[in-house]
C-alpha cells in the first residue's frame, strides 16, 4: 500500500513513529502499556476470527442451510467481501489509531452531528462485542463439553454447557487482568496454535480416512434442512444465503487490531496491517480447513444429528478414529479458548475508551487503568459480566445461541461500515501512512454494499416457519431495534449533555469538546 505522511494528524515524517505524540494529537494521553509488536497486534485479531472456533461451532448451520456448497464456496466468497471491509477500515485506522476505534472514526469523519454519529456507532460496537464475546465463549463451552462427553462421558445439557461457559469466560477475565504482556504472549502462542493446529487437522483428515467425498460433491452438493424453499432474485437459493452466516460470523472481531492500537508500537502502520492480514490469513487457513472437513464426511445425516451437539466432532471421529478424532477436537477446543481470551481483550479496550469519553453508565469506574499492569481492569470485568448476562437465555434454549450469533454479526458490521461510509462521503479526509491509493473508492463502496446486504439477510429467519413465538424466530431484528431505541433514549436522557463533554479527568490532552473538530 502507498506510504505517505498522515496530514490529518499533522505528524511530520521525522516523528511519524512517535506513537505517544500522535495519540496526544488525537486527544488522549498514553495510559495503556504500549508493548505489542505488529505480530502481536495481528495475533489478537487473528485469534478472535479463529477459523477453529467459528467454523467448528457454526458448521451445523451451513450443513442445514446450503450444505457443502455453502461451506466450500461460501467461505471464500464471503471472505473476499469481508477483505474489502477490512481494507476500508484499515485505511481509516492508519489515520486514527486509538483504542476507541470505530466510534472515534465516525466522530472525526462525520461532517455534522459528530457526537451523535459517534454515540450510535459506539453503542453498536460495544453491544456487538459483548454479544460476540458471549457467542465465542458459549461456542467454546459447546466444544469443550463435546470433548468431555467423548473422553469422560460427561452428560451434555443446557445447564452444564452454561456452567462451562461461565468458567471459561471468568478465566478469560483473570488472564486479561494479569497484564498486556501475558495477553501478548498468549496471543502470539494462539496465532501459531491456530496455524499449526489447522495444518495438523488437515493432514490427519486427508491421510488417515480410507475414503473421501469427491471434489465435485464437496464443492457443489446442495442440502436444505431449513424448511424454506425458493430462490432470491431467481438465482441463489435462500438456504445457501442463510448458510453464509457461518462464514460471516467467523469473520468478525478484526477491529481488535484498532482497539489495541494504543498498546501497539508504530500503530499507524501495524494496526491497519493487523486488520487486513488477520482476514487474509483466515481466508486461506479457513478454506483449507473447511474443504478438508467437508471432504472427510462419512455419513452426512448421522453426523449432523450427533449426540455431542457438534457435527465436526463426529466427523473427526468417524473419519480418523476415536483417538485422533478427540485429538483434533482438543486442538479446536484450545484454539477456541484463545479466541475468547482475545475477544475479552478487545472488548475491554473499546469499553475503556468509550468510558473515558463518558458514554457508559459508571464511566469513571470503567475508564480507570491499573497502574501496575497498564490494563483497564474494571472494564475487563464489565465485559465479562455483560457477556454472561447476554448469554443467559441459552440456559433455556440453544436457539438463543444462534440469536446471539446473528446479533453479534449485525451489530458489529453496522459499526464497521458506518465510518467507511462517512469516509467515502467526506472530501476532506486525508489518508495516512497505510492507504489503498486509487483502489480506495471501489473497495470502500463494495464494502458498504456488502454490509447492507448481510444486515438485511441475517435479520431474516434461518429456519421455517420463523414466526413470532416459535423457536425458529430470529430475534436479531428485535435486538437491533432495541439497541437503536436504547441509544436514542440514552442520548436524549444523558448522552447529549455528557458524552465528549464532562468526561472523567486525566485522560485527555485537549479539551474533550474539541476532539471531534
Coordinates of C-alpha atoms in Angstrom, one line a residue:
X1 CA 0.0 0.0 0.0
X2 CA 1.1 3.6 -0.5
X3 CA 3.1 5.2 2.2
X4 CA 2.9 8.9 3.0
X5 CA 2.7 11.4 5.8
X6 CA -0.5 11.4 7.8
X7 CA -1.6 15.0 7.1
X8 CA -4.7 14.6 9.2
X9 CA -2.9 14.2 12.4
X10 CA -0.2 16.8 11.5
X11 CA 2.7 14.4 12.1
X12 CA 5.9 15.2 10.3
X13 CA 7.8 12.5 8.6
X14 CA 10.6 12.7 11.1
X15 CA 8.5 11.8 14.1
X16 CA 5.8 9.7 12.4
X17 CA 6.8 6.7 14.6
X18 CA 6.2 8.7 17.8
X19 CA 3.0 6.9 18.8
X20 CA 2.6 8.8 22.0
X21 CA 2.8 12.2 20.3
X22 CA 0.3 11.1 17.6
X23 CA -2.1 9.8 20.3
X24 CA -1.8 13.2 22.1
X25 CA -2.7 15.0 18.8
X26 CA -5.8 12.8 18.5
X27 CA -6.8 14.0 22.0
X28 CA -5.6 11.3 24.5
X29 CA -2.8 10.6 27.0
X30 CA -0.8 7.4 26.7
X31 CA -2.2 5.4 29.7
X32 CA -2.2 1.8 28.5
X33 CA 1.1 -0.1 28.4
X34 CA 2.5 0.1 24.8
X35 CA 4.3 -3.2 24.4
X36 CA 2.7 -5.0 21.5
X37 CA 4.6 -5.7 18.3
X38 CA 3.0 -5.8 14.9
X39 CA 2.8 -9.6 15.0
X40 CA 1.1 -9.4 18.4
X41 CA -1.4 -6.9 17.1
X42 CA -2.2 -9.3 14.2
X43 CA -2.4 -12.2 16.5
X44 CA -5.2 -10.7 18.6
X45 CA -7.4 -10.2 15.6
X46 CA -6.5 -13.5 14.0
X47 CA -7.3 -15.2 17.3
X48 CA -10.7 -13.6 17.5
X49 CA -11.6 -14.5 13.9
X50 CA -10.4 -18.0 14.8
X51 CA -11.1 -20.4 12.0
X52 CA -11.0 -23.2 14.6
X53 CA -13.8 -21.5 16.5
X54 CA -16.5 -20.1 14.2
X55 CA -16.0 -22.7 11.5
X56 CA -16.4 -25.5 14.0
X57 CA -19.2 -24.2 16.3
X58 CA -21.5 -22.9 13.5
X59 CA -20.7 -25.7 11.0
X60 CA -24.1 -27.2 11.7
X61 CA -25.8 -24.1 10.3
X62 CA -24.1 -24.4 6.9
X63 CA -24.8 -28.1 6.9
X64 CA -28.5 -27.3 7.2
X65 CA -28.5 -24.2 5.0
X66 CA -26.9 -24.9 1.7
X67 CA -24.7 -27.9 2.7
X68 CA -21.2 -28.5 1.2
X69 CA -21.6 -25.8 -1.4
X70 CA -22.4 -23.2 1.2
X71 CA -19.3 -24.3 3.1
X72 CA -16.7 -24.7 0.4
X73 CA -17.9 -21.9 -1.9
X74 CA -19.5 -19.7 0.7
X75 CA -16.3 -19.3 2.7
X76 CA -14.0 -17.7 0.1
X77 CA -17.0 -15.8 -1.4
X78 CA -17.8 -14.1 1.9
X79 CA -14.0 -13.8 2.6
X80 CA -13.4 -11.6 -0.4
X81 CA -16.1 -9.2 0.5
X82 CA -15.0 -9.1 4.1
X83 CA -11.5 -8.4 3.0
X84 CA -12.9 -5.2 1.3
X85 CA -14.5 -4.2 4.6
X86 CA -11.2 -4.8 6.4
X87 CA -9.1 -2.8 4.0
X88 CA -11.6 0.1 4.1
X89 CA -11.4 0.1 7.9
X90 CA -7.6 -0.3 7.9
X91 CA -7.2 2.9 5.8
X92 CA -9.1 4.9 8.5
X93 CA -7.3 3.1 11.3
X94 CA -4.0 4.4 10.0
X95 CA -5.1 8.0 10.5
X96 CA -6.8 7.4 13.8
X97 CA -5.1 4.6 15.7
X98 CA -7.0 4.9 19.0
X99 CA -8.5 2.3 21.4
X100 CA -11.9 3.8 20.7
X101 CA -11.6 2.7 17.1
X102 CA -14.9 2.8 15.2
X103 CA -16.9 5.3 17.2
X104 CA -13.9 7.7 17.3
X105 CA -13.5 7.4 13.5
X106 CA -17.2 8.1 13.0
X107 CA -17.0 11.2 15.2
X108 CA -14.0 12.5 13.2
X109 CA -15.3 11.7 9.8
X110 CA -18.9 12.9 10.1
X111 CA -19.4 16.4 8.6
X112 CA -22.1 17.3 11.1
X113 CA -23.7 15.9 14.3
X114 CA -20.3 14.3 15.0
X115 CA -21.1 13.3 18.6
X116 CA -24.4 11.7 17.5
X117 CA -22.7 9.5 14.9
X118 CA -20.0 8.5 17.4
X119 CA -22.6 7.7 20.0
X120 CA -24.6 5.3 17.8
X121 CA -21.6 3.6 16.3
X122 CA -20.1 3.2 19.8
X123 CA -23.2 1.5 21.2
X124 CA -23.4 -0.9 18.3
X125 CA -19.7 -1.6 18.6
X126 CA -19.9 -2.1 22.4
X127 CA -23.0 -4.3 22.4
X128 CA -21.8 -6.2 19.3
X129 CA -18.6 -7.0 21.1
X130 CA -20.3 -8.1 24.2
X131 CA -22.5 -10.4 22.1
X132 CA -19.7 -11.8 20.1
X133 CA -17.6 -12.5 23.2
X134 CA -20.6 -14.3 24.6
X135 CA -21.1 -16.2 21.4
X136 CA -17.4 -17.2 21.2
X137 CA -17.2 -18.4 24.7
X138 CA -20.5 -20.2 24.6
X139 CA -19.3 -21.9 21.4
X140 CA -16.1 -22.8 23.2
X141 CA -18.2 -24.3 26.0
X142 CA -20.1 -26.4 23.5
X143 CA -16.8 -27.7 22.1
X144 CA -15.3 -28.5 25.5
X145 CA -18.5 -30.2 26.6
X146 CA -18.5 -32.4 23.4
X147 CA -14.8 -33.3 24.2
X148 CA -15.6 -34.1 27.9
X149 CA -18.6 -36.2 26.7
X150 CA -16.4 -38.2 24.3
X151 CA -13.5 -38.6 26.7
X152 CA -15.1 -38.9 30.2
X153 CA -18.8 -39.5 29.4
X154 CA -19.9 -36.2 30.9
X155 CA -23.5 -35.5 30.2
X156 CA -24.1 -32.6 27.8
X157 CA -27.1 -30.4 28.8
X158 CA -28.0 -26.7 28.5
X159 CA -27.2 -26.3 32.2
X160 CA -23.8 -28.0 32.1
X161 CA -22.8 -26.1 28.9
X162 CA -23.7 -22.8 30.5
X163 CA -21.6 -23.6 33.6
X164 CA -18.7 -24.4 31.3
X165 CA -19.3 -21.1 29.6
X166 CA -19.1 -19.2 32.9
X167 CA -15.9 -20.9 33.9
X168 CA -14.3 -20.2 30.6
X169 CA -15.2 -16.5 30.5
X170 CA -14.1 -15.9 34.1
X171 CA -10.8 -17.5 33.3
X172 CA -10.5 -15.1 30.3
X173 CA -11.2 -12.2 32.7
X174 CA -8.5 -13.3 35.1
X175 CA -5.9 -13.8 32.3
X176 CA -6.6 -10.3 30.9
X177 CA -6.3 -8.8 34.4
X178 CA -2.7 -10.0 34.8
X179 CA -1.5 -7.5 32.1
X180 CA -0.8 -6.9 28.5
X181 CA 2.5 -8.8 28.5
X182 CA 0.7 -12.0 29.3
X183 CA -2.0 -11.2 26.7
X184 CA 0.7 -10.5 24.2
X185 CA 2.4 -13.9 24.9
X186 CA -0.8 -15.9 24.8
X187 CA -1.9 -14.1 21.6
X188 CA 1.4 -15.0 19.9
X189 CA 1.0 -18.6 21.1
X190 CA -2.6 -18.6 19.9
X191 CA -1.6 -17.5 16.3
X192 CA 0.8 -20.3 16.0
X193 CA -1.5 -22.8 17.6
X194 CA -4.2 -21.9 15.0
X195 CA -1.8 -22.2 12.1
X196 CA -0.1 -25.4 13.2
X197 CA -3.4 -26.8 14.5
X198 CA -5.1 -26.3 11.1
X199 CA -2.1 -28.0 9.4
X200 CA -2.3 -31.0 11.8
X201 CA -6.1 -31.4 11.4
X202 CA -5.9 -31.1 7.6
X203 CA -3.1 -33.6 7.4
X204 CA -5.0 -36.2 9.5
X205 CA -8.2 -35.7 7.6
X206 CA -6.5 -36.3 4.2
X207 CA -4.0 -39.0 5.2
X208 CA -6.0 -41.2 7.7
X209 CA -9.5 -41.9 6.3
X210 CA -10.0 -44.7 3.8
X211 CA -12.4 -42.8 1.7
X212 CA -13.3 -39.1 1.0
X213 CA -16.1 -37.4 -0.7
X214 CA -15.4 -36.4 -4.3
X215 CA -14.3 -32.8 -5.1
X216 CA -17.5 -32.4 -7.1
X217 CA -19.6 -33.3 -4.1
X218 CA -17.5 -31.2 -1.7
X219 CA -17.9 -28.1 -3.8
X220 CA -21.3 -28.5 -5.4
X221 CA -23.6 -30.7 -3.2
X222 CA -26.6 -28.7 -2.0
X223 CA -28.6 -29.5 1.1
X224 CA -31.6 -27.7 2.6
X225 CA -32.9 -28.6 6.1
X226 CA -34.2 -25.1 6.9
X227 CA -37.7 -25.8 5.8
X228 CA -37.6 -22.9 3.3
X229 CA -37.7 -23.4 -0.4
X230 CA -37.3 -20.9 -3.2
X231 CA -34.7 -18.5 -4.5
X232 CA -33.7 -14.9 -4.2
X233 CA -33.8 -12.9 -7.4
X234 CA -34.4 -16.3 -9.1
X235 CA -30.7 -17.1 -8.8
X236 CA -29.5 -18.0 -5.4
X237 CA -31.3 -20.5 -3.1
X238 CA -32.5 -18.8 0.1
X239 CA -30.9 -21.6 2.2
X240 CA -27.5 -21.0 0.6
X241 CA -27.7 -17.4 1.6
X242 CA -28.6 -18.3 5.2
X243 CA -25.7 -20.7 5.3
X244 CA -23.3 -17.8 4.7
X245 CA -23.8 -16.8 8.3
X246 CA -21.3 -19.4 9.3
X247 CA -18.6 -17.6 7.3
X248 CA -19.8 -14.1 8.1
X249 CA -19.9 -14.8 11.9
X250 CA -16.4 -16.3 11.8
X251 CA -15.1 -13.2 10.0
X252 CA -15.8 -10.9 12.9
X253 CA -13.6 -9.2 15.6
X254 CA -10.8 -8.0 13.4
X255 CA -11.5 -4.5 14.7
X256 CA -9.5 -5.7 17.7
X257 CA -6.3 -4.5 16.0
X258 CA -7.7 -1.0 16.2
X259 CA -8.8 -1.4 19.9
X260 CA -5.3 -2.4 20.9
X261 CA -3.6 0.3 18.8
X262 CA -2.7 2.3 21.9
X263 CA -0.7 -0.7 23.1
X264 CA 1.0 -1.3 19.7
X265 CA 4.3 0.1 18.6
X266 CA 4.2 2.0 15.3
X267 CA 0.4 1.8 15.4
X268 CA -0.4 3.8 12.3
X269 CA 1.2 1.1 10.2
X270 CA 1.0 -2.1 12.3
X271 CA -2.7 -1.7 13.4
X272 CA -4.1 -1.4 9.9
X273 CA -1.8 -4.3 8.8
X274 CA -3.1 -6.4 11.6
X275 CA -6.7 -5.8 10.5
X276 CA -6.0 -6.8 6.9
X277 CA -3.6 -9.7 7.5
X278 CA -5.8 -11.3 10.1
X279 CA -8.6 -11.5 7.5
X280 CA -6.4 -12.6 4.6
X281 CA -4.7 -15.4 6.5
X282 CA -8.0 -16.5 7.9
X283 CA -9.5 -16.8 4.4
X284 CA -6.7 -19.2 3.3
X285 CA -6.4 -21.2 6.6
X286 CA -10.2 -21.5 6.9
X287 CA -10.8 -22.6 3.3
X288 CA -8.2 -25.4 3.6
X289 CA -9.7 -26.5 6.9
X290 CA -13.4 -26.4 5.7
X291 CA -12.7 -28.2 2.5
X292 CA -10.8 -30.9 4.4
X293 CA -13.6 -31.3 7.0
X294 CA -16.3 -31.5 4.4
X295 CA -14.5 -33.9 2.2
X296 CA -14.0 -36.2 5.2
X297 CA -17.7 -36.5 5.9
X298 CA -18.6 -40.2 6.0
X299 CA -22.4 -40.1 6.9
X300 CA -23.9 -36.6 6.4
X301 CA -27.2 -37.1 8.1
X302 CA -25.9 -39.1 11.1
X303 CA -23.0 -36.6 11.7
X304 CA -25.4 -33.7 11.6
X305 CA -27.6 -35.3 14.3
X306 CA -24.7 -36.3 16.5
X307 CA -25.4 -36.5 20.3
X308 CA -22.4 -34.4 21.1
X309 CA -24.2 -31.4 19.6
X310 CA -21.2 -30.6 17.5
X311 CA -21.1 -32.2 14.0
X312 CA -17.4 -31.6 13.3
X313 CA -16.6 -33.7 16.4
X314 CA -18.4 -36.6 15.0
X315 CA -16.8 -36.0 11.5
X316 CA -13.4 -36.2 13.1
X317 CA -14.1 -39.4 15.0
X318 CA -15.8 -41.2 12.1
X319 CA -13.0 -40.2 9.7
X320 CA -9.9 -40.8 11.8
X321 CA -11.0 -43.0 14.7
X322 CA -11.7 -42.1 18.3
X323 CA -8.2 -41.3 19.4
X324 CA -7.2 -39.0 16.6
X325 CA -10.8 -37.6 16.5
X326 CA -10.5 -36.5 20.1
X327 CA -7.1 -35.1 19.4
X328 CA -8.4 -32.9 16.6
X329 CA -11.3 -31.7 18.8
X330 CA -8.8 -30.9 21.6
X331 CA -6.8 -28.7 19.1
X332 CA -10.0 -26.9 18.2
X333 CA -11.1 -26.5 21.9
X334 CA -7.8 -24.9 22.9
X335 CA -8.0 -22.6 19.9
X336 CA -11.5 -21.5 20.9
X337 CA -10.2 -20.8 24.4
X338 CA -7.6 -18.5 23.0
X339 CA -10.2 -16.9 20.7
X340 CA -12.4 -15.9 23.7
X341 CA -9.5 -14.5 25.6
X342 CA -8.6 -12.2 22.8
X343 CA -12.2 -11.1 22.4
X344 CA -12.3 -10.1 26.1
X345 CA -9.1 -8.1 25.4
X346 CA -10.6 -6.2 22.5
X347 CA -14.0 -5.7 24.2
X348 CA -12.4 -4.3 27.3
X349 CA -10.2 -1.8 25.4
X350 CA -13.2 -0.5 23.4
X351 CA -15.3 -0.1 26.6
X352 CA -12.4 1.6 28.3
X353 CA -12.1 4.1 25.5
X354 CA -15.9 4.7 25.3
X355 CA -15.9 5.3 29.1
X356 CA -13.1 7.9 29.0
X357 CA -15.4 9.8 26.7
X358 CA -18.2 9.4 29.3
X359 CA -20.5 7.2 27.2
X360 CA -21.2 4.3 29.6
X361 CA -23.0 4.5 32.9
X362 CA -20.3 4.4 35.6
X363 CA -17.7 5.7 33.1
X364 CA -15.4 7.0 35.8
X365 CA -15.0 3.4 37.1
X366 CA -14.7 1.7 33.7
X367 CA -12.1 4.2 32.4
X368 CA -9.6 3.6 35.2
X369 CA -6.3 2.0 34.2
X370 CA -4.5 -0.3 36.7
X371 CA -1.1 1.5 37.3
X372 CA 0.6 -1.8 37.9
X373 CA -0.4 -3.7 34.8
X374 CA -1.3 -0.9 32.5
X375 CA -4.6 -2.5 31.7
X376 CA -8.3 -1.4 32.2
X377 CA -9.1 -3.9 34.9
X378 CA -12.5 -2.7 35.7
X379 CA -13.5 -2.6 32.1
X380 CA -12.4 -6.2 31.7
X381 CA -14.8 -7.4 34.3
X382 CA -17.6 -5.2 32.9
X383 CA -17.3 -7.1 29.6
X384 CA -17.2 -10.5 31.4
X385 CA -20.4 -9.8 33.3
X386 CA -22.1 -8.2 30.3
X387 CA -21.4 -11.3 28.2
X388 CA -22.7 -13.6 30.9
X389 CA -26.0 -11.6 31.0
X390 CA -26.3 -11.7 27.2
X391 CA -25.9 -15.5 27.2
X392 CA -28.4 -16.2 30.0
X393 CA -31.2 -17.2 27.5
X394 CA -29.0 -20.1 26.5
X395 CA -30.0 -21.8 29.8
X396 CA -33.4 -22.4 28.3
X397 CA -32.8 -22.7 24.5
X398 CA -29.9 -23.4 22.2
X399 CA -31.8 -21.2 19.7
X400 CA -30.7 -18.3 21.9
X401 CA -27.1 -19.0 20.9
X402 CA -28.0 -18.7 17.2
X403 CA -29.7 -15.4 18.0
X404 CA -26.7 -14.1 19.8
X405 CA -24.6 -15.1 16.8
X406 CA -26.8 -13.1 14.4
X407 CA -26.9 -10.1 16.8
X408 CA -23.1 -10.1 17.0
X409 CA -22.7 -10.1 13.3
X410 CA -25.3 -7.4 12.6
X411 CA -24.2 -5.1 15.5
X412 CA -20.5 -5.3 14.7
X413 CA -20.9 -4.9 10.9
X414 CA -23.1 -1.8 11.3
X415 CA -20.4 -0.3 13.5
X416 CA -17.8 -1.4 10.9
X417 CA -19.4 0.1 7.9
X418 CA -20.7 3.5 9.2
X419 CA -17.1 5.0 9.4
X420 CA -16.4 3.6 5.9
X421 CA -19.5 5.3 4.6
X422 CA -18.6 8.6 6.4
X423 CA -15.1 8.4 5.0
X424 CA -16.4 8.0 1.4
X425 CA -18.7 11.0 1.8
X426 CA -16.1 13.3 3.4
X427 CA -14.0 15.0 0.8
X428 CA -11.7 16.5 3.5
X429 CA -10.4 13.1 4.6
X430 CA -6.6 12.8 4.1
X431 CA -5.1 9.3 4.0
X432 CA -2.5 8.1 6.5
X433 CA 0.7 6.1 6.1
X434 CA -1.2 2.9 5.2
X435 CA -3.7 3.5 2.5
X436 CA -5.3 2.0 -0.6
X437 CA -4.4 4.6 -3.1
X438 CA -6.6 4.6 -6.2
X439 CA -8.4 1.4 -5.0
X440 CA -9.8 3.2 -2.0
X441 CA -13.1 4.3 -3.6
X442 CA -14.1 1.0 -5.3
X443 CA -13.1 -1.1 -2.3
X444 CA -15.0 1.2 0.1
X445 CA -18.2 1.1 -1.9
X446 CA -18.1 -2.7 -2.3
X447 CA -17.7 -2.9 1.5
X448 CA -20.7 -0.7 2.1
X449 CA -23.0 -2.6 -0.3
X450 CA -21.9 -5.9 1.1
X451 CA -22.7 -4.9 4.7
X452 CA -26.1 -3.5 3.6
X453 CA -26.9 -6.9 2.1
X454 CA -25.8 -9.1 5.1
X455 CA -27.6 -6.8 7.6
X456 CA -30.9 -7.5 5.8
X457 CA -30.1 -11.1 5.2
X458 CA -29.3 -12.1 8.7
X459 CA -32.4 -10.4 10.1
X460 CA -34.4 -13.0 8.2
X461 CA -35.3 -16.4 9.8
X462 CA -32.8 -19.2 9.3
X463 CA -35.4 -22.0 9.9
X464 CA -39.1 -22.3 9.0
X465 CA -41.6 -21.1 10.0
X466 CA -39.6 -18.3 11.7
X467 CA -42.7 -16.7 13.1
X468 CA -43.1 -14.8 16.3
X469 CA -43.3 -17.1 19.3
X470 CA -41.9 -20.1 17.5
X471 CA -38.4 -21.4 18.5
X472 CA -37.2 -20.6 15.0
X473 CA -38.0 -16.9 15.3
X474 CA -34.9 -14.7 14.6
X475 CA -34.7 -12.2 17.4
X476 CA -31.9 -10.2 15.6
X477 CA -34.3 -7.5 14.3
X478 CA -35.8 -7.1 17.8
X479 CA -32.3 -6.8 19.2
X480 CA -31.1 -4.3 16.6
X481 CA -34.3 -2.3 17.2
X482 CA -33.6 -2.4 21.0
X483 CA -30.1 -1.1 20.5
X484 CA -31.4 1.8 18.3
X485 CA -34.1 2.6 20.9
X486 CA -31.7 2.4 23.8
X487 CA -29.1 4.5 22.1
X488 CA -31.7 7.1 21.1
X489 CA -33.3 7.3 24.6
X490 CA -30.0 7.4 26.4
X491 CA -28.7 10.1 24.1
X492 CA -31.6 12.4 24.9
X493 CA -31.5 11.5 28.6
X494 CA -27.8 12.0 29.2
X495 CA -25.6 11.4 26.2
X496 CA -26.0 14.8 24.6
X497 CA -25.1 16.5 27.9
X498 CA -22.2 14.3 29.0
X499 CA -20.7 12.4 26.0
X500 CA -17.4 14.1 25.0
X501 CA -18.3 17.0 27.4
X502 CA -17.8 16.4 31.1
X503 CA -15.6 13.4 30.8
X504 CA -13.6 11.6 33.6
X505 CA -10.5 13.7 34.3
X506 CA -6.9 12.6 33.5
X507 CA -7.4 11.1 30.0
X508 CA -7.4 14.0 27.6
X509 CA -4.6 16.1 26.1
X510 CA -7.0 18.6 24.6
X511 CA -10.5 19.8 25.7
X512 CA -12.9 16.9 25.0
X513 CA -15.4 19.1 23.2
X514 CA -12.6 19.9 20.6
X515 CA -11.5 16.3 19.9
X516 CA -14.0 15.8 17.1
X517 CA -13.4 19.2 15.5

